[in-house]
Amino acid sequence: MEIAVGLAAVAKGFYGRGWLWGTSGNLSAVVQREPLRLAMSPSGVDKGELTAPQVLEIDDHARIVGAHKGKPSDESLLHIRIVKERSAGAVLHTHSIWNTILSDRYAADGGVKIEGYEMLKGLQGVRTHEHTEWLPIIENSQDMPALAETIGKTLNEHKDAHGFLLRSHGLYSWGETLAQAKRHIEILEFLLEAKGRTGV
Ligand SMILES: [Zn+2]
């Protein structure tokens, strides 16, 4: 499956940048919409070594479609919710050092405000560095159905957001295509690190 090859390539690249260490993070892309089928990275797999045959296909209840020994990521329900809320074609989730630090540092504000950077123009629909990007921060939880609900509500409240942070956990972003989702993660990771290093 071409989509699985694409997810494995993105995983390898992100792993090399230190955004998916220790089997953390997960990646998905829409295979078909009606009924919804997602290609999804499996749980507990080293993302630097992820291969296309390890990629699972799941339905909109995060159940595996077809015969596969892999286990879907616990966070599959979050991917499904984002795909539905944003009509996304791909959802990517990273656990970088900087997104983890900032997701806690700005938690009391409810989000991270990023403005003035040229790199903001890499986000879909943004034409100028004068754009203000607000990345909402959501409290982390192991209750995935409840967390999916909170994410749905947050995405509705922040219709222009290109991503969000789970507190002390990581970053989610998405795109119409896998290429766009990858670009959004790269841009947001860059911006979070720039903001984190300068402390403003
Ligand atoms: Zn995670």
CSV table of C-alpha atoms and ligand atoms in Angstrom, one decimal:
chain,number,residue,atom,x,y,z
A,1,MET,CA,0.0,0.0,0.0
A,2,GLU,CA,1.5,3.3,-1.1
A,3,ILE,CA,0.1,5.2,1.9
A,4,ALA,CA,1.9,2.7,4.2
A,5,VAL,CA,5.2,3.3,2.4
A,6,GLY,CA,4.6,7.1,2.8
A,7,LEU,CA,3.9,6.8,6.6
A,8,ALA,CA,7.0,4.7,7.1
A,9,ALA,CA,9.1,7.2,5.3
A,10,VAL,CA,7.7,10.1,7.4
A,11,ALA,CA,8.2,8.1,10.6
A,12,LYS,CA,11.8,7.5,9.8
A,13,GLY,CA,12.5,11.1,9.0
A,14,PHE,CA,10.8,12.3,12.2
A,15,TYR,CA,12.6,9.7,14.3
A,16,GLY,CA,15.9,11.0,12.9
A,17,ARG,CA,15.0,14.4,14.2
A,18,GLY,CA,14.3,13.1,17.7
A,19,TRP,CA,10.5,13.6,17.5
A,20,LEU,CA,9.4,9.9,17.9
A,21,TRP,CA,11.9,8.3,20.2
A,22,GLY,CA,11.3,5.2,22.3
A,23,THR,CA,8.3,4.0,20.2
A,24,SER,CA,6.5,7.3,21.0
A,25,GLY,CA,4.2,9.2,18.6
A,26,ASN,CA,1.9,7.9,15.9
A,27,LEU,CA,1.0,8.5,12.3
A,28,SER,CA,-2.1,8.0,10.2
A,29,ALA,CA,-3.5,8.7,6.7
A,30,VAL,CA,-7.0,8.3,5.2
A,31,VAL,CA,-7.3,5.3,2.9
A,32,GLN,CA,-11.0,5.9,2.1
A,33,ARG,CA,-13.7,8.0,3.7
A,34,GLU,CA,-17.0,6.1,3.2
A,35,PRO,CA,-16.7,4.0,5.2
A,36,LEU,CA,-13.7,5.5,6.9
A,37,ARG,CA,-10.5,3.5,6.7
A,38,LEU,CA,-7.3,4.8,8.2
A,39,ALA,CA,-3.7,3.5,7.7
A,40,MET,CA,-2.3,3.7,11.2
A,41,SER,CA,1.1,3.1,12.8
A,42,PRO,CA,1.0,0.2,15.3
A,43,SER,CA,1.5,0.5,19.0
A,44,GLY,CA,4.9,-0.3,20.5
A,45,VAL,CA,7.0,-0.2,17.3
A,46,ASP,CA,10.3,1.7,16.9
A,47,LYS,CA,9.3,4.5,14.5
A,48,GLY,CA,12.8,4.6,13.1
A,49,GLU,CA,12.4,1.0,11.9
A,50,LEU,CA,8.7,1.1,10.9
A,51,THR,CA,8.0,-0.8,7.7
A,52,ALA,CA,5.0,-0.6,5.4
A,53,PRO,CA,3.7,-4.1,6.2
A,54,GLN,CA,3.6,-3.2,9.9
A,55,VAL,CA,1.1,-0.3,9.2
A,56,LEU,CA,-2.4,-1.3,10.2
A,57,GLU,CA,-5.7,-0.5,8.6
A,58,ILE,CA,-8.5,0.5,11.0
A,59,ASP,CA,-12.1,1.5,10.9
A,60,ASP,CA,-13.8,4.5,12.6
A,61,HIS,CA,-14.0,2.6,15.9
A,62,ALA,CA,-10.2,1.9,15.8
A,63,ARG,CA,-10.8,-1.7,15.1
A,64,ILE,CA,-8.3,-3.5,12.8
A,65,VAL,CA,-9.7,-4.2,9.3
A,66,GLY,CA,-8.5,-7.6,8.0
A,67,ALA,CA,-6.0,-10.0,9.5
A,68,HIS,CA,-3.1,-8.3,11.2
A,69,LYS,CA,-1.1,-9.2,14.4
A,70,GLY,CA,-0.3,-5.6,15.2
A,71,LYS,CA,-2.1,-3.6,17.9
A,72,PRO,CA,-3.6,-0.2,17.0
A,73,SER,CA,-2.1,2.7,18.9
A,74,ASP,CA,-4.1,3.8,22.0
A,75,GLU,CA,-4.4,7.2,20.4
A,76,SER,CA,-6.2,5.9,17.3
A,77,LEU,CA,-9.5,7.4,18.5
A,78,LEU,CA,-7.8,10.8,18.6
A,79,HIS,CA,-6.7,10.5,15.0
A,80,ILE,CA,-10.2,9.4,14.0
A,81,ARG,CA,-11.7,12.4,15.7
A,82,ILE,CA,-9.3,14.8,14.1
A,83,VAL,CA,-9.9,13.3,10.6
A,84,LYS,CA,-13.7,13.8,11.1
A,85,GLU,CA,-13.5,17.3,12.6
A,86,ARG,CA,-11.0,18.7,10.1
A,87,SER,CA,-11.7,16.5,7.0
A,88,ALA,CA,-8.0,15.8,7.3
A,89,GLY,CA,-6.2,13.3,4.9
A,90,ALA,CA,-3.4,12.6,7.4
A,91,VAL,CA,-2.8,13.2,11.2
A,92,LEU,CA,0.7,13.1,12.7
A,93,HIS,CA,1.6,13.2,16.4
A,94,THR,CA,5.1,13.8,17.8
A,95,HIS,CA,6.8,13.7,21.2
A,96,SER,CA,9.6,16.2,20.8
A,97,ILE,CA,11.5,17.7,23.7
A,98,TRP,CA,10.4,21.3,22.8
A,99,ASN,CA,6.7,20.5,22.2
A,100,THR,CA,6.7,18.6,25.6
A,101,ILE,CA,8.4,21.5,27.4
A,102,LEU,CA,6.1,24.2,26.0
A,103,SER,CA,3.0,22.2,26.4
A,104,ASP,CA,3.6,22.4,30.1
A,105,ARG,CA,5.1,25.9,30.3
A,106,TYR,CA,2.1,27.6,28.7
A,107,ALA,CA,-0.6,25.3,30.1
A,108,ALA,CA,-1.9,27.9,32.5
A,109,ASP,CA,-2.6,30.2,29.4
A,110,GLY,CA,-4.6,27.4,27.7
A,111,GLY,CA,-2.3,27.5,24.7
A,112,VAL,CA,0.8,28.8,23.0
A,113,LYS,CA,0.7,32.0,21.0
A,114,ILE,CA,3.2,32.1,18.1
A,115,GLU,CA,3.5,35.3,16.0
A,116,GLY,CA,6.0,37.2,13.9
A,117,TYR,CA,8.0,34.4,12.4
A,118,GLU,CA,8.4,34.0,8.6
A,119,MET,CA,8.1,30.2,9.0
A,120,LEU,CA,4.4,30.7,9.9
A,121,LYS,CA,3.8,31.0,6.2
A,122,GLY,CA,4.4,27.3,5.9
A,123,LEU,CA,1.0,26.7,7.5
A,124,GLN,CA,-1.9,26.3,5.1
A,125,GLY,CA,-3.7,29.5,4.4
A,126,VAL,CA,-1.2,31.8,6.1
A,127,ARG,CA,0.2,34.5,3.9
A,128,THR,CA,2.2,36.7,6.2
A,129,HIS,CA,4.6,36.6,9.2
A,130,GLU,CA,2.1,38.9,10.9
A,131,HIS,CA,-0.2,35.9,11.4
A,132,THR,CA,-0.9,34.8,15.0
A,133,GLU,CA,-1.1,31.1,15.5
A,134,TRP,CA,-2.8,29.8,18.7
A,135,LEU,CA,-1.9,26.2,19.6
A,136,PRO,CA,-4.5,25.1,22.2
A,137,ILE,CA,-3.1,23.0,25.1
A,138,ILE,CA,-5.4,20.2,26.3
A,139,GLU,CA,-4.9,18.4,29.6
A,140,ASN,CA,-3.4,14.9,29.0
A,141,SER,CA,-5.5,11.8,29.9
A,142,GLN,CA,-5.4,8.1,29.4
A,143,ASP,CA,-9.2,8.0,28.9
A,144,MET,CA,-9.2,8.1,25.1
A,145,PRO,CA,-12.9,8.4,24.4
A,146,ALA,CA,-13.1,11.4,26.8
A,147,LEU,CA,-10.0,12.9,25.4
A,148,ALA,CA,-11.4,12.6,21.9
A,149,GLU,CA,-14.5,14.5,23.0
A,150,THR,CA,-12.4,17.3,24.5
A,151,ILE,CA,-10.3,17.5,21.3
A,152,GLY,CA,-13.5,17.7,19.2
A,153,LYS,CA,-14.7,20.6,21.4
A,154,THR,CA,-11.4,22.3,21.3
A,155,LEU,CA,-11.1,22.1,17.5
A,156,ASN,CA,-14.6,23.6,17.2
A,157,GLU,CA,-13.6,26.5,19.4
A,158,HIS,CA,-10.4,27.1,17.5
A,159,LYS,CA,-11.3,26.6,13.8
A,160,ASP,CA,-8.1,28.2,12.5
A,161,ALA,CA,-5.7,26.1,14.6
A,162,HIS,CA,-3.3,24.0,12.6
A,163,GLY,CA,-2.5,21.8,15.6
A,164,PHE,CA,-2.8,21.4,19.4
A,165,LEU,CA,-0.7,20.2,22.3
A,166,LEU,CA,-1.5,17.6,24.9
A,167,ARG,CA,0.0,18.8,28.2
A,168,SER,CA,3.4,17.3,29.0
A,169,HIS,CA,2.8,14.8,26.2
A,170,GLY,CA,3.1,16.0,22.6
A,171,LEU,CA,1.9,17.8,19.4
A,172,TYR,CA,-0.8,16.9,17.0
A,173,SER,CA,-1.1,18.3,13.5
A,174,TRP,CA,-2.8,17.3,10.3
A,175,GLY,CA,-3.2,18.2,6.6
A,176,GLU,CA,-5.3,17.6,3.6
A,177,THR,CA,-2.5,15.2,2.4
A,178,LEU,CA,0.3,13.4,4.2
A,179,ALA,CA,2.8,15.9,2.6
A,180,GLN,CA,0.8,18.8,4.0
A,181,ALA,CA,0.6,17.2,7.5
A,182,LYS,CA,4.4,16.5,7.4
A,183,ARG,CA,5.0,20.1,6.5
A,184,HIS,CA,2.8,21.4,9.3
A,185,ILE,CA,4.6,19.2,11.9
A,186,GLU,CA,8.0,20.5,10.6
A,187,ILE,CA,6.8,24.1,10.8
A,188,LEU,CA,5.2,23.8,14.2
A,189,GLU,CA,8.2,21.9,15.7
A,190,PHE,CA,10.5,24.7,14.3
A,191,LEU,CA,8.3,27.4,15.7
A,192,LEU,CA,8.0,25.7,19.2
A,193,GLU,CA,11.7,25.2,19.4
A,194,ALA,CA,12.4,28.8,18.3
A,195,LYS,CA,9.9,30.1,20.9
A,196,GLY,CA,11.3,27.7,23.5
A,197,ARG,CA,14.9,28.7,23.0
A,198,THR,CA,14.3,32.4,23.0
A,199,GLY,CA,11.9,32.2,26.0
A,200,VAL,CA,9.4,34.7,24.5
B,1,ZN,ZN,1.4,10.4,22.3
